[in-house]
GROMACS .gro file of C-alpha atoms in nm:
model
  111
    1MET     CA    1   0.180   2.155  -1.624
    2PRO     CA    2   0.327   2.485  -1.734
    3ALA     CA    3   0.109   2.712  -1.939
    4ARG     CA    4   0.129   2.657  -2.313
    5ARG     CA    5   0.337   2.903  -2.508
    6SER     CA    6   0.173   3.120  -2.768
    7THR     CA    7   0.196   2.995  -3.124
    8ALA     CA    8   0.338   3.197  -3.412
    9ALA     CA    9  -0.012   3.273  -3.537
   10CYS     CA   10  -0.103   3.430  -3.205
   11SER     CA   11   0.214   3.636  -3.184
   12ASN     CA   12   0.065   3.887  -3.429
   13SER     CA   13  -0.205   3.969  -3.175
   14SER     CA   14  -0.146   4.213  -2.898
   15PRO     CA   15  -0.061   4.048  -2.565
   16GLY     CA   16  -0.399   4.131  -2.411
   17SER     CA   17  -0.616   4.042  -2.710
   18ASP     CA   18  -0.934   3.833  -2.682
   19ALA     CA   19  -0.796   3.566  -2.920
   20ASN     CA   20  -0.496   3.503  -2.697
   21TYR     CA   21  -0.714   3.491  -2.385
   22THR     CA   22  -0.962   3.249  -2.547
   23ASP     CA   23  -0.681   3.022  -2.665
   24GLU     CA   24  -0.527   3.015  -2.317
   25ALA     CA   25  -0.865   2.956  -2.148
   26ALA     CA   26  -0.943   2.669  -2.387
   27TYR     CA   27  -0.604   2.514  -2.320
   28LYS     CA   28  -0.651   2.539  -1.943
   29GLU     CA   29  -0.996   2.383  -1.968
   30LYS     CA   30  -0.858   2.102  -2.183
   31ARG     CA   31  -0.580   2.037  -1.928
   32LYS     CA   32  -0.831   2.041  -1.642
   33ARG     CA   33  -1.053   1.784  -1.817
   34ASN     CA   34  -0.750   1.569  -1.891
   35ASN     CA   35  -0.627   1.586  -1.532
   36ASP     CA   36  -0.975   1.495  -1.406
   37ALA     CA   37  -0.989   1.200  -1.645
   38VAL     CA   38  -0.646   1.080  -1.530
   39LYS     CA   39  -0.752   1.101  -1.164
   40LYS     CA   40  -1.068   0.906  -1.237
   41THR     CA   41  -0.877   0.637  -1.428
   42ARG     CA   42  -0.616   0.599  -1.154
   43GLU     CA   43  -0.883   0.576  -0.884
   44LYS     CA   44  -1.068   0.312  -1.082
   45SER     CA   45  -0.743   0.116  -1.124
   46LYS     CA   46  -0.683   0.130  -0.748
   47GLN     CA   47  -1.035   0.006  -0.678
   48THR     CA   48  -0.999  -0.277  -0.927
   49ALA     CA   49  -0.667  -0.380  -0.773
   50ALA     CA   50  -0.817  -0.373  -0.423
   51GLN     CA   51  -1.111  -0.587  -0.535
   52ARG     CA   52  -0.876  -0.831  -0.703
   53LYS     CA   53  -0.663  -0.854  -0.388
   54ALA     CA   54  -0.969  -0.915  -0.170
   55ASN     CA   55  -1.089  -1.183  -0.411
   56VAL     CA   56  -0.749  -1.355  -0.402
   57GLU     CA   57  -0.753  -1.357  -0.021
   58ARG     CA   58  -1.107  -1.497  -0.015
   59LEU     CA   59  -1.014  -1.772  -0.261
   60LYS     CA   60  -0.699  -1.861  -0.063
   61LYS     CA   61  -0.907  -1.897   0.253
   62GLN     CA   62  -1.166  -2.106   0.069
   63ASN     CA   63  -0.891  -2.324  -0.078
   64THR     CA   64  -0.744  -2.387   0.268
   65GLN     CA   65  -1.087  -2.487   0.400
   66LEU     CA   66  -1.140  -2.724   0.109
   67GLU     CA   67  -0.799  -2.882   0.159
   68THR     CA   68  -0.888  -2.941   0.526
   69LYS     CA   69  -1.215  -3.106   0.424
   70ILE     CA   70  -1.029  -3.330   0.181
   71GLU     CA   71  -0.786  -3.439   0.452
   72GLU     CA   72  -1.074  -3.518   0.689
   73ALA     CA   73  -1.248  -3.720   0.419
   74LYS     CA   74  -0.927  -3.913   0.348
   75LYS     CA   75  -0.891  -3.994   0.718
   76ASN     CA   76  -1.251  -4.118   0.729
   77VAL     CA   77  -1.192  -4.339   0.426
   78GLU     CA   78  -0.878  -4.485   0.586
   79THR     CA   79  -1.065  -4.550   0.910
   80LEU     CA   80  -1.342  -4.730   0.724
   81LYS     CA   81  -1.089  -4.936   0.529
   82ASP     CA   82  -0.912  -5.033   0.850
   83LEU     CA   83  -1.242  -5.136   1.008
   84LEU     CA   84  -1.327  -5.356   0.716
   85LEU     CA   85  -0.981  -5.510   0.697
   86ARG     CA   86  -0.948  -5.569   1.070
   87GLN     CA   87  -1.299  -5.701   1.098
   88ALA     CA   88  -1.352  -5.522   1.424
   89LYS     CA   89  -1.614  -5.634   1.670
   90PRO     CA   90  -1.954  -5.554   1.525
   91GLU     CA   91  -2.057  -5.316   1.808
   92GLU     CA   92  -1.732  -5.120   1.789
   93ARG     CA   93  -1.744  -5.105   1.412
   94ASP     CA   94  -2.105  -4.984   1.414
   95ASN     CA   95  -2.025  -4.708   1.666
   96ILE     CA   96  -1.729  -4.581   1.465
   97ILE     CA   97  -1.923  -4.589   1.139
   98LYS     CA   98  -2.212  -4.405   1.305
   99GLN     CA   99  -1.974  -4.135   1.436
  100ILE     CA  100  -1.824  -4.082   1.092
  101ILE     CA  101  -2.163  -4.066   0.923
  102GLU     CA  102  -2.306  -3.824   1.179
  103GLN     CA  103  -2.018  -3.578   1.153
  104PRO     CA  104  -2.155  -3.248   1.024
  105THR     CA  105  -2.020  -3.149   0.686
  106ASP     CA  106  -1.960  -2.798   0.559
  107ASP     CA  107  -2.171  -2.886   0.255
  108GLU     CA  108  -2.480  -2.898   0.477
  109ASP     CA  109  -2.401  -2.546   0.601
  110ASP     CA  110  -2.376  -2.410   0.245
  111GLU     CA  111  -2.735  -2.504   0.159
   0.00000   0.00000   0.00000
């Protein structure tokens, strides 16, 4: 920012007076504090945006995993329905049911 111009009240002072110097120093300090505050605010905004973006990516990944689990569960349900409707041989049916039941689930990993 360009330096602030002297006001009419300061024009009565001589160019090198203490009042003019103090006014200019106060203005520069005020600008410095403002610039520092702006930098801090912008940095915080960038951090917040980065955190939000990371959270969105994490949730997308989690959503994809959950959709996969849902599809697997639907397939298992269909297989069980088919077994019941077809009335498969008891040994075959028991083996398939056992395989489905013994499949590890992601829920067990979360605990």
